[in-house]
Short mmCIF file of C-alpha atoms and ligand atoms in Angstrom, two decimals:
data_model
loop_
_atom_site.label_atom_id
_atom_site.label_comp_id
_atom_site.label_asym_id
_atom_site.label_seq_id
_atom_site.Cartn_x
_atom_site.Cartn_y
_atom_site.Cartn_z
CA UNK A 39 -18.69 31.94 -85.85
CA UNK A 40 -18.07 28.16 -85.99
CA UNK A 41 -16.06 26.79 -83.15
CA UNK A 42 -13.44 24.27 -84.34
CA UNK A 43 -13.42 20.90 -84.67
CA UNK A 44 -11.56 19.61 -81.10
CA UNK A 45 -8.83 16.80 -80.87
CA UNK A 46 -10.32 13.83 -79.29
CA UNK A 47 -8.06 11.57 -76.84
CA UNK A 48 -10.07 8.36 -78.04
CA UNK A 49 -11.45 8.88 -81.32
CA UNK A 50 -13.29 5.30 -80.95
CA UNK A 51 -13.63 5.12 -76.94
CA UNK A 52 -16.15 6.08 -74.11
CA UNK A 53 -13.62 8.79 -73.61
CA UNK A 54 -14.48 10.40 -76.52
CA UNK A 55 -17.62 12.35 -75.43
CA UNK A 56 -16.53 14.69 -72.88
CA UNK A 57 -13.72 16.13 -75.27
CA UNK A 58 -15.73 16.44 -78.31
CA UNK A 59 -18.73 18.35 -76.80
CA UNK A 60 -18.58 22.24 -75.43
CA UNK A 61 -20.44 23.99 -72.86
CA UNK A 62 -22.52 26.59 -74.66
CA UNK A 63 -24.82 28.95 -72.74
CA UNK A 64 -25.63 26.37 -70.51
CA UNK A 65 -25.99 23.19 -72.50
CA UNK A 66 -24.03 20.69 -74.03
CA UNK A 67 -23.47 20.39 -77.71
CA UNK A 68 -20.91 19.19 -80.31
CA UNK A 69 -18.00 21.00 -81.01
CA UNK A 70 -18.96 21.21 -84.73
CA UNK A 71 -22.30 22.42 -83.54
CA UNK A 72 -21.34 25.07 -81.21
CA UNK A 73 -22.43 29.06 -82.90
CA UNK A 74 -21.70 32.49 -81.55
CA UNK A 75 -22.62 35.43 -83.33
CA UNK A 76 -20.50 37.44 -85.40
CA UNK A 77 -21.60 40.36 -83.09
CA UNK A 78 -20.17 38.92 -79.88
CA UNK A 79 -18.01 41.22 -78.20
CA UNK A 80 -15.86 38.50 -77.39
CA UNK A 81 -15.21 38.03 -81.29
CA UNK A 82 -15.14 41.55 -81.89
CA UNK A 83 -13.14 43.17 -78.94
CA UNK A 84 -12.43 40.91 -76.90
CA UNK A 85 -14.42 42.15 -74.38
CA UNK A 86 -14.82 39.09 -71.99
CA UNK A 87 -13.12 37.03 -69.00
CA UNK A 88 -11.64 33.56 -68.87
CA UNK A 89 -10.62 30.83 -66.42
CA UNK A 90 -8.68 27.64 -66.82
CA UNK A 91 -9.02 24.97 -63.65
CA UNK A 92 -7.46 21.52 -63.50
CA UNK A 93 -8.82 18.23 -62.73
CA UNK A 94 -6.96 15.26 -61.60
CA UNK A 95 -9.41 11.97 -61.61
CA UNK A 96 -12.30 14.36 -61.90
CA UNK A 97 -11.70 17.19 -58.97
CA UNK A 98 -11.04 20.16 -59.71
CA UNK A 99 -8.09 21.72 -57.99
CA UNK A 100 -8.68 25.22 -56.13
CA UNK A 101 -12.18 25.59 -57.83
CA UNK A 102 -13.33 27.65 -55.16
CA UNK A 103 -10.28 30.26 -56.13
CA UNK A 104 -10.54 29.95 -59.24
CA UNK A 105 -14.48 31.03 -59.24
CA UNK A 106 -13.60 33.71 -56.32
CA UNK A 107 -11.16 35.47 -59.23
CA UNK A 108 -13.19 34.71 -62.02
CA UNK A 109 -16.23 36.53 -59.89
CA UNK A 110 -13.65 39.63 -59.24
CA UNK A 111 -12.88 39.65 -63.12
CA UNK A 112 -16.65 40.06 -63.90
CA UNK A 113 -17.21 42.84 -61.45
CA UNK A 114 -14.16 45.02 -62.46
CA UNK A 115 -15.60 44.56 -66.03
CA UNK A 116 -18.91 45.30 -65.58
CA UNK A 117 -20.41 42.00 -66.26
CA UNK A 118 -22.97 40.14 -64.14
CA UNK A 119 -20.93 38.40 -61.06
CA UNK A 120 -23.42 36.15 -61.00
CA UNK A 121 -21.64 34.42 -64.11
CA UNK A 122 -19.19 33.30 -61.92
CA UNK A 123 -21.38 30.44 -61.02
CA UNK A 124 -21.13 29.05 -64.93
CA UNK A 125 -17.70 27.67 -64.31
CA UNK A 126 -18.52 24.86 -61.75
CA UNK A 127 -22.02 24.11 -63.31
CA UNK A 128 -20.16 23.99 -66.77
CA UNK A 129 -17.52 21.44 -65.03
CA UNK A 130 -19.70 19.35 -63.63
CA UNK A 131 -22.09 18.95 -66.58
CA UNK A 132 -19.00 18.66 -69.29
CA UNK A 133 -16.81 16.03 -66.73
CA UNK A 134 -20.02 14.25 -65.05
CA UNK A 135 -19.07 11.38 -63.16
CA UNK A 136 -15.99 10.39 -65.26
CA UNK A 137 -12.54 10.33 -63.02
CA UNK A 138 -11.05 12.56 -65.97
CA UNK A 139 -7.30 14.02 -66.15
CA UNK A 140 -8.28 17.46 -67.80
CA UNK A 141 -8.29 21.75 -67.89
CA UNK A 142 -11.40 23.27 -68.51
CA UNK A 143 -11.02 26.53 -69.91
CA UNK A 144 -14.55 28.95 -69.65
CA UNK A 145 -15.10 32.60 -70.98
CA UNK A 146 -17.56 34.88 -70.44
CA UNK A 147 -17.93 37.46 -72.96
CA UNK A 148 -20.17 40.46 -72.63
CA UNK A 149 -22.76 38.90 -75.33
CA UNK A 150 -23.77 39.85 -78.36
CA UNK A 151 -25.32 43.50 -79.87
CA UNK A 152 -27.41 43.84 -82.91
CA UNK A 153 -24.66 45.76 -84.61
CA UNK A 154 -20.95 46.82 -83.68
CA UNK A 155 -20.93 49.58 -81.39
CA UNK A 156 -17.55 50.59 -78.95
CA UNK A 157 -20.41 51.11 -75.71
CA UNK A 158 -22.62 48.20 -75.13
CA UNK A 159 -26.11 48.08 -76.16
CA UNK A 160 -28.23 47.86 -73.21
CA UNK A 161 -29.76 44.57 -72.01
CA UNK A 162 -26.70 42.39 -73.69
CA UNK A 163 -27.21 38.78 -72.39
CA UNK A 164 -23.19 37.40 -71.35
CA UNK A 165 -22.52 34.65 -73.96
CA UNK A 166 -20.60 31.72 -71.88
CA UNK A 167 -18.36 28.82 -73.60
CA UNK A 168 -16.83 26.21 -72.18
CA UNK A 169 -14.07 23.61 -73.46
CA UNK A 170 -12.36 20.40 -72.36
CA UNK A 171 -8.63 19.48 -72.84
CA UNK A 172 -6.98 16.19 -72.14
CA UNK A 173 -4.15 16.54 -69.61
CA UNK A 174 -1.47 14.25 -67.72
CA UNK A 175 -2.64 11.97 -64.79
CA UNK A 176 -0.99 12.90 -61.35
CA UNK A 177 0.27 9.47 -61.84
CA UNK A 178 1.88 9.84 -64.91
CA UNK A 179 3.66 13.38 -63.14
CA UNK A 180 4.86 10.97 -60.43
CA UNK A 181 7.04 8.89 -62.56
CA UNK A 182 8.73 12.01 -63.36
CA UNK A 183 11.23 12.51 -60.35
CA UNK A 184 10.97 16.98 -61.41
CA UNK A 185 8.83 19.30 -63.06
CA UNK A 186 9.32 19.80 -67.24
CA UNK A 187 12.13 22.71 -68.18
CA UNK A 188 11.46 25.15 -70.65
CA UNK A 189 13.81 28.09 -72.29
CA UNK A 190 12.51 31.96 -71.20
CA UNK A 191 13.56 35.44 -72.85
CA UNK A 192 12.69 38.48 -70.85
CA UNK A 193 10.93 41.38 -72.38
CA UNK A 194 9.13 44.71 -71.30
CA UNK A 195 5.59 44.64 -70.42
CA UNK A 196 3.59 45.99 -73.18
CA UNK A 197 0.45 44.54 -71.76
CA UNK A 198 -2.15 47.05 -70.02
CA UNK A 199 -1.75 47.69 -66.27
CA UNK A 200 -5.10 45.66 -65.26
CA UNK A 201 -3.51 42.66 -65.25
CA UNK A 202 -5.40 41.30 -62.57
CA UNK A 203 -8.56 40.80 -64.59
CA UNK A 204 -8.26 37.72 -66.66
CA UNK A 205 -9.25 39.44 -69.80
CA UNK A 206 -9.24 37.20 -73.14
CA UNK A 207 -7.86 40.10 -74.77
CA UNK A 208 -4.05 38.55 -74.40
CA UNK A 209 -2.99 39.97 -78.01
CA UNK A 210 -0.26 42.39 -75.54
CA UNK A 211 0.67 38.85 -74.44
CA UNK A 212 0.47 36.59 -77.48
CA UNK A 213 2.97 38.93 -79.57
CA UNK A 214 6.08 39.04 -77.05
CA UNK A 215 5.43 35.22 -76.46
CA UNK A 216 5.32 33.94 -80.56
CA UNK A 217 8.98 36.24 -80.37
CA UNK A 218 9.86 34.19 -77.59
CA UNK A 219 9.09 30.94 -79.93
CA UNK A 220 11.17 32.36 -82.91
CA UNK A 221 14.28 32.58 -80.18
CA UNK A 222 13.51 28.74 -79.33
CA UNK A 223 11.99 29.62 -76.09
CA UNK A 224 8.49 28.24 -74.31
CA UNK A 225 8.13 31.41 -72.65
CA UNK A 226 8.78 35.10 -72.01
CA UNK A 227 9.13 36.53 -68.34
CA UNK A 228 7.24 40.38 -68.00
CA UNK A 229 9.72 43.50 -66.78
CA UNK A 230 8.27 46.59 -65.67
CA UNK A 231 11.14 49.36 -64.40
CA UNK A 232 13.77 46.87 -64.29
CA UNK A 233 11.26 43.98 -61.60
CA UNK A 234 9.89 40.81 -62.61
CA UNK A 235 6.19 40.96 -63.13
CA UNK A 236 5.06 37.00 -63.90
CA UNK A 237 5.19 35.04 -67.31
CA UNK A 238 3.66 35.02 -70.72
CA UNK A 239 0.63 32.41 -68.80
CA UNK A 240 2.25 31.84 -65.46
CA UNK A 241 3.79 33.19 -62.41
CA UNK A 242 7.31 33.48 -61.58
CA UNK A 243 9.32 32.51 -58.34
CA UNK A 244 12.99 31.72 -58.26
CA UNK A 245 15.40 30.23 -55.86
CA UNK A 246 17.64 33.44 -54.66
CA UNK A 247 20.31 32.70 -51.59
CA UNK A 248 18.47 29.57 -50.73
CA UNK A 249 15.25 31.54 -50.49
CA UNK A 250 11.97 30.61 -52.34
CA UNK A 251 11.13 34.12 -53.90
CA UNK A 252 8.17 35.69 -55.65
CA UNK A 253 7.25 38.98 -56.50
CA UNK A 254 4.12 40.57 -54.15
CA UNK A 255 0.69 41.38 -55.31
CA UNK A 256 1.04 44.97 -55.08
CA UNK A 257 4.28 45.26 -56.93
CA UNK A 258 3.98 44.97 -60.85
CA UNK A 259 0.77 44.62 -62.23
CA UNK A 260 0.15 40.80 -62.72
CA UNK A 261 -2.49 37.58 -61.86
CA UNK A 262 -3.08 36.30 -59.07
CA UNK A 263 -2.42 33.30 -59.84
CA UNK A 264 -3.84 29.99 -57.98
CA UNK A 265 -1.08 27.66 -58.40
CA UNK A 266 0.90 30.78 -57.24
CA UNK A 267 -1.33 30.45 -53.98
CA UNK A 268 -1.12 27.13 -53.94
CA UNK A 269 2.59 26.59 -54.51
CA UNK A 270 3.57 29.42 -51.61
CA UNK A 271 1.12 27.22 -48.93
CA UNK A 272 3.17 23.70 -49.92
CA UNK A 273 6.48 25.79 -49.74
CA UNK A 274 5.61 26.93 -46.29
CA UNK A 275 4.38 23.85 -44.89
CA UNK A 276 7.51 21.99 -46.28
CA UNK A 277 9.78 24.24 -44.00
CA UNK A 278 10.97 26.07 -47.40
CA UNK A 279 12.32 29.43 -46.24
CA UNK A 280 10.14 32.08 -48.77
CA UNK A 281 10.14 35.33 -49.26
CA UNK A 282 7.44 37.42 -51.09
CA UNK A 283 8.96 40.62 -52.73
CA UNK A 284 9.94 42.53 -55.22
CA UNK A 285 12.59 40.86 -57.62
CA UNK A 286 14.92 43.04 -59.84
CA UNK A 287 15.27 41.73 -63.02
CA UNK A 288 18.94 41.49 -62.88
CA UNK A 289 18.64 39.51 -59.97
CA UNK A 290 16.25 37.34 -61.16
CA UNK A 291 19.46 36.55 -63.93
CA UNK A 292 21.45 35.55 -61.03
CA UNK A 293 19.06 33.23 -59.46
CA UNK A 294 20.03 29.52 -58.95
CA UNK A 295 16.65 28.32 -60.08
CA UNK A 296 13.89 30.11 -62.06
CA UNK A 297 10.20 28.56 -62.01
CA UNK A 298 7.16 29.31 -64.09
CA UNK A 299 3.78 28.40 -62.41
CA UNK A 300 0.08 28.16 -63.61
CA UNK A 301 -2.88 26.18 -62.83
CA UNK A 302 -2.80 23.97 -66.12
CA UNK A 303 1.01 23.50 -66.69
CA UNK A 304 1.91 23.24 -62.78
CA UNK A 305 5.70 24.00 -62.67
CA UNK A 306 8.25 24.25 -65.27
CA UNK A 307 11.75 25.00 -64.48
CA UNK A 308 13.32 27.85 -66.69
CA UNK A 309 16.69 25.68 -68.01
CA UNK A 310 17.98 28.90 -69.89
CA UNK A 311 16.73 32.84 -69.75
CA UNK A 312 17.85 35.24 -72.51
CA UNK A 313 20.13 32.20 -73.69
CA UNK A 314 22.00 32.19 -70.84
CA UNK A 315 21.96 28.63 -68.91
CA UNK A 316 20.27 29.23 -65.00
CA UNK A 317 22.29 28.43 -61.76
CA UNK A 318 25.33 28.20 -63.70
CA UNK A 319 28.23 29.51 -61.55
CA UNK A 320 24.75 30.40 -59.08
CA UNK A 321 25.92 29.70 -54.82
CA UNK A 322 23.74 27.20 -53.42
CA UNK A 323 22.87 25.07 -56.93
CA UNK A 324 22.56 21.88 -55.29
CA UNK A 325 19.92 23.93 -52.89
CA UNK A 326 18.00 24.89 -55.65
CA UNK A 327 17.25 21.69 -57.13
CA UNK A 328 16.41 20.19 -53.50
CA UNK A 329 13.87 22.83 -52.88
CA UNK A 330 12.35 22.16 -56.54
CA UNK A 331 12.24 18.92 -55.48
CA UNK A 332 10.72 19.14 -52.56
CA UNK A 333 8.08 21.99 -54.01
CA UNK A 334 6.87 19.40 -56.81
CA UNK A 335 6.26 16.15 -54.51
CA UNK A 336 4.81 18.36 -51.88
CA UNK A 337 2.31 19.59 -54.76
CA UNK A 338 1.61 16.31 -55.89
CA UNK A 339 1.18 15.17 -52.59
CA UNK A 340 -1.43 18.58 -51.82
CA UNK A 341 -3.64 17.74 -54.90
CA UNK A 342 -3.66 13.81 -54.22
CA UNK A 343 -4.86 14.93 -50.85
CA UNK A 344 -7.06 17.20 -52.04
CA UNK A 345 -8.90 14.84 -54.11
CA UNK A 346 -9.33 12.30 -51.28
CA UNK A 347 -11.05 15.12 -49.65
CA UNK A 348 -13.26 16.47 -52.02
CA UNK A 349 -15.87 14.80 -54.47
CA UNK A 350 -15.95 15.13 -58.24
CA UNK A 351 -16.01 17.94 -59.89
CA UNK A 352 -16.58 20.03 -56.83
N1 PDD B 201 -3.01 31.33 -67.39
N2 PDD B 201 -0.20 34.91 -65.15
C1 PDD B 201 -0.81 34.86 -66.35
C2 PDD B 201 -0.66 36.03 -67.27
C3 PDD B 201 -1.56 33.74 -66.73
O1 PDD B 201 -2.17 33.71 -67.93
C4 PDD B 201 -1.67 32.64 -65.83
C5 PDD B 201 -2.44 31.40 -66.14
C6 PDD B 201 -1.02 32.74 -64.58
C7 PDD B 201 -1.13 31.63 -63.54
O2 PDD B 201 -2.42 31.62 -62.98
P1 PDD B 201 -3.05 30.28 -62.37
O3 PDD B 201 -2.03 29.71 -61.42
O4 PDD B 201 -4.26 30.71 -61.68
O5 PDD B 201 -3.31 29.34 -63.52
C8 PDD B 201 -0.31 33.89 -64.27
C9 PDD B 201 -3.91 30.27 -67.79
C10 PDD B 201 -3.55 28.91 -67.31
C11 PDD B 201 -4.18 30.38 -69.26
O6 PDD B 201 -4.23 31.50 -69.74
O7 PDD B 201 -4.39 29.36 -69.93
#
C-alpha cells in the first residue's frame, strides 16, 4: 500500500523535512516512499492501536500518559507491550532538535501474514508507522482570549464496548460523525441508556449548576483521555468546583456550557447541540464562560510550564 503524499507547511523551507518524512518500522523515509503490505492486518482488519501526542516548541505534552495507555492498548490486544516504546523513539527521531508546533499520530498494527487469515499467523512481526502534522503555536492560542466552538448532534453509541483500547478500527465512529457533518456539525456526542459517554475524538465535560462535570471512568464505555486528565488537574488547582459522574443526556441539554476535549484539538466549546443553541435560558451563563475561561489560560499556562520543565521531545 502506498502511503500518501503529506501536506508540507513550507514547501521550500528547512521546515519542510520533518513533515514530509514518516516513521516506518523504525526509520525515517519519505512519505512517497513509505510501503506496507497488502497483508497488514492493519489494512485488512484493522487490527492495530494508535496514539496522537502534541508538541508545543518540540515537547511533547503528557508523553509519559500517552505511552502508559498506548502500552495498556497493546496488552488488551495481544500485541507486544514492548511497542509502546516506538512512540517516543519515533518522536524524537521524526521532531529531532527542531522547537516544532505539531501531533504525531503512531499505530501499531499486528503486522503482516503471508495470506489473509481471521487468527494470526504465528510469529507476525507488529508493523509501526508514524506521521507528523503541523499544528498551532501556544502562542498563536494565546491571542485567542477562548477555546474554538464547534456545532455537536447526539447519537447512540454504535461503537463496541472496549472503548478503552485505542483501536484504529473507528469505522463505528467515522459513520455517526460524517452524519454529524451532513447536519453542519464538527462533532457528535456518544449516548449509551440515556448518559453521555465522550465525543466522536474527544471527551466531554460541561458546566452544570456552576459545577465542572464529566462523566467517570467506570460509567459508559469510553477513552481515557489525557487532556481529560489533564484538564480535571488545571480545573482543580484553579479552585474550579468539579464533579466526576455520571451525566444524563438530558441534562447534558440543559447545561450552561458543553466542552469537547482531546490531546490534539485541546478544547472546543459546543456553541449548539442537536441545533439547539447551549446556555441559552441556562442559570449561571455568565459562570460558565468564566470557568471556560479560566480552564483554557490555566491549560496554556500548565503546558508552557511544562515545557520549561522538560526537554525536547521527552
Ligand atoms: N482522539 N475519546 C475518543 C474516542 C478519542 O478518539 C479521543 C482522542 C479522546 C481524547 O483523548 P486524548 O485527550 O488522550 O487525546 C477521547 C485522538 C486525538 C484521535 O483519534 O486523533
Amino acid at each position: 500500500m502506498r502511503v500518501g503524499v503529506r501536506r508540507v507547511g513550507d514547501p521550500g523551507g528547512s521546515a519542510e523535512a520533518p513533515f514530509s518524512r514518516v516513521y516506518m518500522n523504525g526509520r525515517l523515509v519519505p512519505a512517497v516512499e513509505a510501503r506496507v503490505s497488502v497483508f497488514d492486518r492493519g489494512f485488512l482488519f484493522g487490527d492495530g492501536v494508535y496514539e496522537v501526542v502534541h508538541a508545543f516548541g518540540g515537547r511533547w505534552l503528557d508523553m509519559n500518559l500517552h505511552v502508559g495507555r498506548l502500552r495498556k492498548s497493546l496488552v488488551a490486544v495481544g500485541i507486544d507491550p514492548a511497542m509502546a516504546d516506538e512512540l517516543p523513539r519515533a518522536a524524537r527521531m521524526l521532531v529531532g532538535d527542531t522547537p516544532l508546533d505539531a501531533s504525531i499520530y503512531l499505530q501499531v498494527t499486528r503486522g503482516a501474514g503471508s495470506d489473509r487469515t481471521h487468527l494470526p499467523q504465528a510469529g507476525l512481526v507488529p508493523t509501526v508507522f508514524a506521521t507528523l502534522s503541523q499544528t498551532e503555536s501556544l502562542a498563536a492560542l494565546r491571542s485567542t482570549a477562548a477555546p474554538p466552538s464547534i456545532r455537536a448532534v447526539t447519537a447512540p453509541d454504535s461503537r463496541w464496548l472496549r472503548l478503552e483500547i485505542k483501536s484504529i478500527s473507528l469505522m463505528g465512529a467515522l459513520l455517526p460523525l460524517m452524519d454529524a457533518q451532513r447536519h453542519g456539525a464538527g462533532e457528535v456526542i456518544f449516548t449509551r441508556d440515556g448518559f453521555v459517554a465522550e465525543g466522536g475524538s474527544s471527551n466531554i465535560f460541561a458546566v452544570i449548576g456552576g459545577e465542572l462535570v464529566t462523566p467517570p471512568l467506570g460509567g459508559p464505555p469510553m477513552l481515557h483521555g489525557c487532556l481529560r486528565t489533564r484538564l480535571l488537574s488545571v480545573a482543580i488547582a484553579n479552585g474550579i468546583p468539579v464533579s466526576v459522574r455520571s451525566v444524563p443526556t438530558a441534562e447534558l441539554k440543559r447545561a450552561t456550557t458543553i466542552l469537547s476535549t482531546g490531546s490534539r484539538s485541546l478544547i472546543r466549546v459546543v456553541a449548539s447541540l442537536d441545533g439547539e443553541p447551549v446556555g441559552v435560558g441556562a442559570p449561571g451563563c455568565a459562570g460558565g464562560t468564566s470557568i471556560v475561561s479560566t480552564l483554557w489560560t490555566g491549560l496554556l499556562d500548565a503546558i508552557e510550564e511544562d515545557a520549561r520543565r522538560i526537554g525536547h521531545s521527552s
